[in-house]
């Protein structure tokens, strides 16, 4: 029984980090219809920034959040403005050009990181890295709990932003129907730029919070991008609450798969869920609720 | 048209004669790799560029072909060359299954699904050690010490692949593929059985990719799941080859294959030893930058946007004969 | 017309570049294949630095019969297909007379196949999959023990001191991990230890708690882990978090002996044992010297991978000095007659069991004590006495 509880708890907690990664992507995909295959690499950038700040300025990762989120916001804006928006105007055979552009961007980001930092594994050692709270025999990793809490806070913040503010409403309007939004006087181009920046800032937070409990290397992005997709599809495009739920579901499913099927097939569990949802539940879990 | 026939003849002669003139095994090896990528890239292009189904999972077929050949040698104790006969058909069958799962999805969702299936194949191949030897891989001894047989075999396969794709695209099937690419619903409403033609496109595509995989097993003599089912090194490379060369064109992927391999080797050897060592690590960076530039400025690839490329490179002295191209 | 010119230029440049170029004829060229980039870069780095160190010394003391020795190092990036291409390039383009290096088992295996086929002598110094010297390849020689012999010292330690009844084996799903786990399971069967958990995992995982909690429930006496660096650190850290307390944790070398391990795992690395192939206080001539020289030059510790590389360089030099000529057959002949002492231990290639051209060496057991790696078994050669039993609550405070 203990095994089951601990497994579920671990899955739940890692789900929080996954949710943060997925939050950014669901925004970008839901609002702009952009499949961002560079998502993981954006997270990588924020992790390297966190690493550098920790190493050279001894800045604790939690404080680095205040640096990495704005930094990635700016990076996201630049990418959207100069590399992605222009694609909307280019006549090309494949509409998937935009996806492939993000592939290119991801590669460039990873290689530049490799160039500057080499392929070595980097990590930060903080006092709280392995700290844990214990309820009976069940251990709750402290940094992951904090990350989970921050993920929830950011979700609430995002929710509020999208639902209550003008900016948020413009974002949702653009997501629903770009032409109509334009007609309503919304500067759709600006909004898409803003949204990509926001999505990047969110994944930056995920990276900064992940670094103390994991490690860093240039190729870290790939697997996390995939997980972000699973969560986005699972939770439903554009649904903030869906991202949290999707993240937790993925985390728990992976943990259960690791314990009861095989550790080596852990990632396959996510992929299978992904396929099942894509095929049988296209709207994601969102379809089952009204949020 | 005479001019293009001359060019084609020159190219054919060049490729037939190359390994006899250039004795270095290293360069022969580079060309063999490039020819293999011509096959993979062209196959991908048939499905993605011509039929509009952008697959991010071509490694599935490559790996299946490679393992078919590998298992012939390892489990059945027969020569891996039988894999060349079996690799294509097996990959084709796998293609049918993949199509059945994924074709109900459109556009980007199809792409994502192929990523997922590709990863599942890789993970299963890694874990199912009894069948595939897992990460210990399958090693065989190359049948021929000389590179010449492999070179000519690769050349024949590449030529066959391009030839078949050319014929298909000039047939009725080709029109159906293009129709599906342009607007699947319109095509369906015109009476084209989109499911059937998407599958046909996939079958040809997976057949040749599987064949390339079986060739890889016979030539490189060592495979493991991370090498042949790799998302990064096979699936995405296939896409890059197609994009940079030019999607939806016949010669795009071949040109793309040669450009990519040439770039890769040039960088890896630090421009043949002329530049400092760190340059050798920049080849993936160069791919990324190239992709971005191509998509931004030459969206139809080097071949597809050849007129535009010529203009950009300095055909400025000559006024363009057609205005507003 | 421009199109022709362009095409012609491409063809011409390819042909020109393809023609053999004669570079420095006066050096003796050896090809070394190592992972300089990729996730095994840290190991490749230690080995390359050790090769460089040895090369300097060899050339300063006269080289090989007056000629300078040159190591051409190629990066296999941790992938066997790249390793293969690198080997082919070294053989056909650089025209080396011998190959060395070989870190990852899968890359080494692929390269060995190329070497054998091209009748190019290849001295493996790290790749440890048993299969590499079980193919009857007469051109492939291995300096280091195969992975099945890694837990050699551990065996006697277990039977004499720990006497575990149950064991859990966790391994990374790579050639090294998979073959190592197979061999260790065989060892456990031989010693009458029941293996309660034997699971592989994909490298790069964030959360090992699912598997670790299963291990905790099975409550084995011994936990044996085969990982490269980062997974080793995470496994120990998370074991600590879960309060998984077997009688001992043992690593199967690789990540567990690197100086980065305690840096990353912190107190979770304390009192962890590991198999190892070498230690600087062993009474091999030059062992301590090599260690000190390395620390002085590169400002960091070295360990068994570095020693393997350093010793391999000296073996290569010795072979070339003894070889009747630089033809592959004569070099192979000279290799097979090798009988010398290096900082890594005695080197003599013998055949036993299914193996050919394999050097036979004892292995050792180390333990992290107060953040330093100490040799603890066999007792006669220990630098510090082993710590057992271990009070985990004290260690993990």
XYZ file of N, CA, C and O in Angstrom, chain A residues 1-3 6-7 10-11 14 114 119-125 129-132 134 136-137 139 141 144 210 212-215 224 254-255 258-264 266-267, chain C residues 36-42 45 173 199-211 213-214 216-217 229-231 234 237-238 240-243 262-268:
344
model
N 0.826 -1.213 0.000
C 0.000 0.000 0.000
C 0.862 1.265 0.000
O 0.584 2.222 -0.687
N 1.913 1.170 0.827
C 2.844 2.301 0.885
C 3.433 2.606 -0.485
O 3.634 3.765 -0.837
N 3.741 1.530 -1.196
C 4.330 1.720 -2.526
C 3.382 2.518 -3.403
O 3.777 3.471 -4.078
N 3.194 6.252 -2.189
C 4.401 7.011 -2.523
C 4.478 7.247 -4.020
O 4.865 8.325 -4.475
N 4.138 6.245 -4.789
C 4.175 6.396 -6.242
C 3.243 7.517 -6.685
O 3.617 8.381 -7.483
N 4.632 10.929 -5.616
C 5.729 11.371 -6.490
C 5.193 11.848 -7.826
O 5.620 12.873 -8.343
N 4.259 11.069 -8.365
C 3.696 11.439 -9.665
C 2.972 12.764 -9.595
O 3.079 13.603 -10.490
N 5.613 15.647 -9.408
C 6.282 15.954 -10.665
C 5.263 16.513 -11.644
O 5.602 17.296 -12.538
N 25.238 24.610 -26.255
C 26.313 23.632 -26.239
C 27.647 24.313 -26.453
O 28.653 23.992 -25.856
N 28.847 20.175 -23.578
C 27.781 19.194 -23.344
C 27.747 18.653 -21.939
O 26.943 17.803 -21.610
N 28.644 19.137 -21.102
C 28.683 18.647 -19.714
C 27.369 18.801 -19.011
O 26.611 19.711 -19.275
N 27.202 17.972 -18.031
C 26.043 18.147 -17.166
C 26.347 19.222 -16.127
O 27.361 19.178 -15.465
N 25.404 20.162 -16.013
C 25.595 21.180 -14.985
C 24.501 21.011 -13.961
O 23.384 20.588 -14.291
N 24.800 21.380 -12.752
C 23.729 21.325 -11.762
C 23.962 22.392 -10.712
O 25.041 22.950 -10.611
N 22.911 22.673 -9.966
C 23.069 23.589 -8.844
C 22.773 22.814 -7.578
O 21.855 22.008 -7.526
N 23.595 23.070 -6.584
C 23.370 22.376 -5.322
C 22.903 23.382 -4.296
O 23.650 24.232 -3.848
N 17.839 21.039 -1.865
C 17.626 20.129 -3.001
C 16.987 18.810 -2.610
O 16.075 18.332 -3.254
N 17.509 18.182 -1.551
C 16.960 16.879 -1.199
C 16.067 16.939 0.014
O 15.705 15.921 0.583
N 15.691 18.151 0.398
C 14.854 18.262 1.598
C 13.505 17.636 1.334
O 12.967 17.713 0.244
N 12.971 17.019 2.351
C 11.672 16.378 2.173
C 10.850 16.471 3.439
O 11.387 16.510 4.541
N 7.948 14.603 5.659
C 7.521 13.218 5.817
C 6.167 13.130 6.492
O 5.950 13.699 7.548
N 4.311 10.155 7.872
C 4.510 8.725 8.083
C 5.762 8.314 7.329
O 6.820 8.917 7.467
N 5.626 7.326 6.488
C 6.783 6.876 5.743
C 6.842 7.499 4.347
O 7.743 7.206 3.579
N 7.423 10.265 1.633
C 8.246 11.463 1.522
C 7.706 12.405 0.459
O 7.320 11.988 -0.624
N 8.958 15.551 -1.582
C 10.136 16.348 -1.878
C 9.805 17.834 -1.808
O 8.898 18.319 -2.495
N 9.825 20.223 -4.931
C 8.725 19.898 -5.838
C 7.408 20.414 -5.295
O 6.550 20.848 -6.069
N 12.818 23.554 -11.890
C 13.245 22.176 -12.100
C 14.729 22.006 -11.798
O 15.170 20.950 -11.350
N 16.992 22.785 -9.502
C 17.553 22.252 -8.257
C 17.365 20.745 -8.084
O 18.157 20.107 -7.410
N 16.326 20.188 -8.683
C 16.108 18.761 -8.439
C 16.522 17.893 -9.613
O 16.381 16.677 -9.578
N 17.038 18.500 -10.643
C 17.433 17.697 -11.801
C 18.817 18.161 -12.209
O 19.655 18.448 -11.355
N 19.102 18.241 -13.470
C 20.393 18.744 -13.916
C 20.208 19.317 -15.298
O 19.093 19.345 -15.796
N 11.036 17.083 -22.784
C 10.051 17.919 -22.102
C 9.066 18.548 -23.072
O 7.902 18.772 -22.729
N 2.732 8.230 -15.363
C 4.127 7.822 -15.552
C 4.648 7.086 -14.340
O 5.311 6.049 -14.448
N 4.344 7.620 -13.163
C 4.842 6.976 -11.952
C 4.261 5.583 -11.796
O 4.971 4.635 -11.485
N 5.864 3.346 -14.169
C 7.230 2.998 -13.786
C 7.233 1.928 -12.715
O 8.045 1.007 -12.739
N 6.322 2.044 -11.773
C 6.321 1.088 -10.679
C 5.742 -0.248 -11.092
O 6.301 -1.294 -10.781
N 4.613 -0.199 -11.786
C 3.907 -1.446 -12.019
C 4.167 -2.090 -13.364
O 3.923 -3.265 -13.534
N 4.628 -1.325 -14.344
C 4.963 -1.971 -15.606
C 6.476 -2.114 -15.670
O 7.018 -3.168 -15.494
N 7.135 -1.024 -15.915
C 8.598 -1.095 -15.963
C 9.139 0.323 -16.018
O 8.604 1.167 -16.701
N 10.207 0.540 -15.293
C 10.816 1.864 -15.281
C 11.254 2.269 -16.675
O 11.200 3.429 -17.052
N 11.703 1.292 -17.427
C 12.250 1.613 -18.750
C 11.170 2.075 -19.709
O 11.447 2.813 -20.649
N 8.601 3.910 -18.919
C 7.889 5.037 -18.310
C 7.462 6.059 -19.359
O 6.330 6.508 -19.375
N 8.399 6.419 -20.249
C 8.054 7.444 -21.225
C 7.027 6.956 -22.221
O 6.245 7.729 -22.758
N 34.091 13.192 -27.195
C 34.505 14.515 -26.751
C 33.313 15.426 -26.529
O 33.399 16.438 -25.850
N 32.190 15.086 -27.157
C 30.957 15.843 -26.924
C 29.864 14.818 -26.641
O 30.075 13.632 -26.793
N 28.730 15.305 -26.219
C 27.666 14.376 -25.900
C 27.664 14.072 -24.415
O 28.440 14.624 -23.654
N 26.783 13.162 -23.979
C 26.673 13.001 -22.529
C 27.830 12.258 -21.883
O 27.917 12.210 -20.676
N 28.721 11.662 -22.707
C 29.858 11.003 -22.072
C 31.099 11.864 -22.124
O 32.208 11.393 -21.870
N 30.880 13.146 -22.451
C 32.016 14.035 -22.668
C 32.954 14.110 -21.474
O 34.162 14.219 -21.628
N 32.396 14.033 -20.273
C 33.263 14.167 -19.087
C 34.309 13.053 -19.074
O 35.474 13.278 -18.752
N 36.845 13.483 -21.790
C 37.782 14.555 -21.460
C 38.923 14.037 -20.597
O 40.094 14.285 -20.887
N 19.701 1.666 -19.197
C 19.447 0.871 -20.402
C 20.412 1.224 -21.527
O 20.036 1.813 -22.526
N 15.956 -4.148 -12.555
C 15.256 -3.298 -13.522
C 16.134 -2.286 -14.209
O 17.013 -1.691 -13.595
N 15.847 -2.091 -15.471
C 16.555 -1.071 -16.234
C 15.730 0.194 -16.277
O 14.547 0.184 -16.051
N 16.403 1.295 -16.583
C 15.679 2.553 -16.706
C 16.282 3.353 -17.843
O 17.451 3.176 -18.188
N 15.467 4.232 -18.395
C 15.943 5.095 -19.449
C 16.766 6.213 -18.836
O 16.332 6.877 -17.907
N 17.906 6.430 -19.423
C 18.758 7.497 -18.944
C 18.041 8.836 -19.079
O 17.315 9.061 -20.032
N 18.238 9.716 -18.153
C 17.661 11.049 -18.237
C 16.388 11.220 -17.435
O 15.737 12.246 -17.537
N 16.024 10.251 -16.641
C 14.801 10.388 -15.850
C 14.936 11.459 -14.786
O 16.013 11.730 -14.288
N 13.813 12.058 -14.441
C 13.827 13.065 -13.376
C 13.507 12.424 -12.035
O 14.053 12.764 -11.008
N 12.573 11.484 -12.079
C 12.036 10.967 -10.837
C 12.209 9.466 -10.783
O 11.566 8.724 -11.522
N 13.111 9.005 -9.912
C 13.317 7.565 -9.789
C 12.526 6.973 -8.644
O 12.647 5.789 -8.339
N 11.738 7.823 -7.978
C 11.065 7.332 -6.784
C 10.189 6.115 -7.035
O 10.151 5.218 -6.199
N 9.471 6.035 -8.153
C 8.658 4.823 -8.349
C 9.469 3.543 -8.211
O 9.067 2.629 -7.495
N 10.622 3.491 -8.876
C 11.384 2.260 -8.791
C 12.026 2.127 -7.411
O 12.099 1.038 -6.845
N 10.920 3.153 -4.575
C 9.991 2.775 -3.521
C 9.681 1.271 -3.602
O 9.461 0.606 -2.596
N 9.745 0.743 -4.846
C 9.597 -0.712 -4.987
C 10.766 -1.416 -4.317
O 10.596 -2.428 -3.631
N 12.523 -0.232 -1.915
C 12.395 -0.072 -0.471
C 11.473 -1.136 0.101
O 11.731 -1.700 1.170
N 10.402 -1.391 -0.650
C 9.447 -2.373 -0.141
C 10.068 -3.766 -0.134
O 9.812 -4.565 0.757
N 27.101 9.316 -14.807
C 27.149 10.288 -13.722
C 25.849 10.797 -13.135
O 25.573 10.651 -11.939
N 25.009 11.423 -13.959
C 23.897 12.171 -13.361
C 22.833 11.256 -12.769
O 22.259 11.552 -11.730
N 22.585 10.141 -13.410
C 21.600 9.229 -12.845
C 22.093 8.701 -11.510
O 21.308 8.504 -10.582
N 21.263 11.321 -8.920
C 19.827 11.397 -8.622
C 19.358 10.166 -7.859
O 18.558 10.272 -6.929
N 20.443 10.558 -4.266
C 19.700 11.635 -3.596
C 18.288 11.194 -3.294
O 17.741 11.437 -2.204
N 17.651 10.550 -4.254
C 16.264 10.163 -4.043
C 16.138 8.974 -3.110
O 15.147 8.839 -2.398
N 17.974 8.698 -0.580
C 18.079 9.357 0.710
C 16.734 9.965 1.095
O 16.273 9.846 2.228
N 16.084 10.595 0.121
C 14.786 11.199 0.410
C 13.774 10.170 0.838
O 12.919 10.432 1.685
N 13.827 9.007 0.220
C 12.846 7.982 0.545
C 13.232 7.196 1.776
O 12.498 6.330 2.238
N 14.428 7.496 2.293
C 14.960 6.754 3.433
C 15.064 5.269 3.097
O 14.627 4.413 3.864
N 30.233 13.112 -5.723
C 29.903 13.704 -4.419
C 29.487 15.157 -4.546
O 28.683 15.657 -3.780
N 30.037 15.856 -5.575
C 29.650 17.250 -5.757
C 28.164 17.358 -6.017
O 27.488 18.257 -5.528
N 27.642 16.433 -6.806
C 26.229 16.516 -7.156
C 25.320 15.871 -6.139
O 24.209 16.297 -5.924
N 25.789 14.783 -5.543
C 24.887 14.054 -4.661
C 25.023 14.502 -3.221
O 24.189 14.167 -2.384
N 26.077 15.247 -2.934
C 26.242 15.745 -1.573
C 26.334 14.619 -0.574
O 27.001 13.610 -0.797
N 25.631 14.771 0.535
C 25.793 13.759 1.582
C 25.179 12.426 1.181
O 25.467 11.411 1.792
N 24.367 12.428 0.133
C 23.817 11.152 -0.313
C 24.895 10.245 -0.881
O 24.682 9.061 -1.079
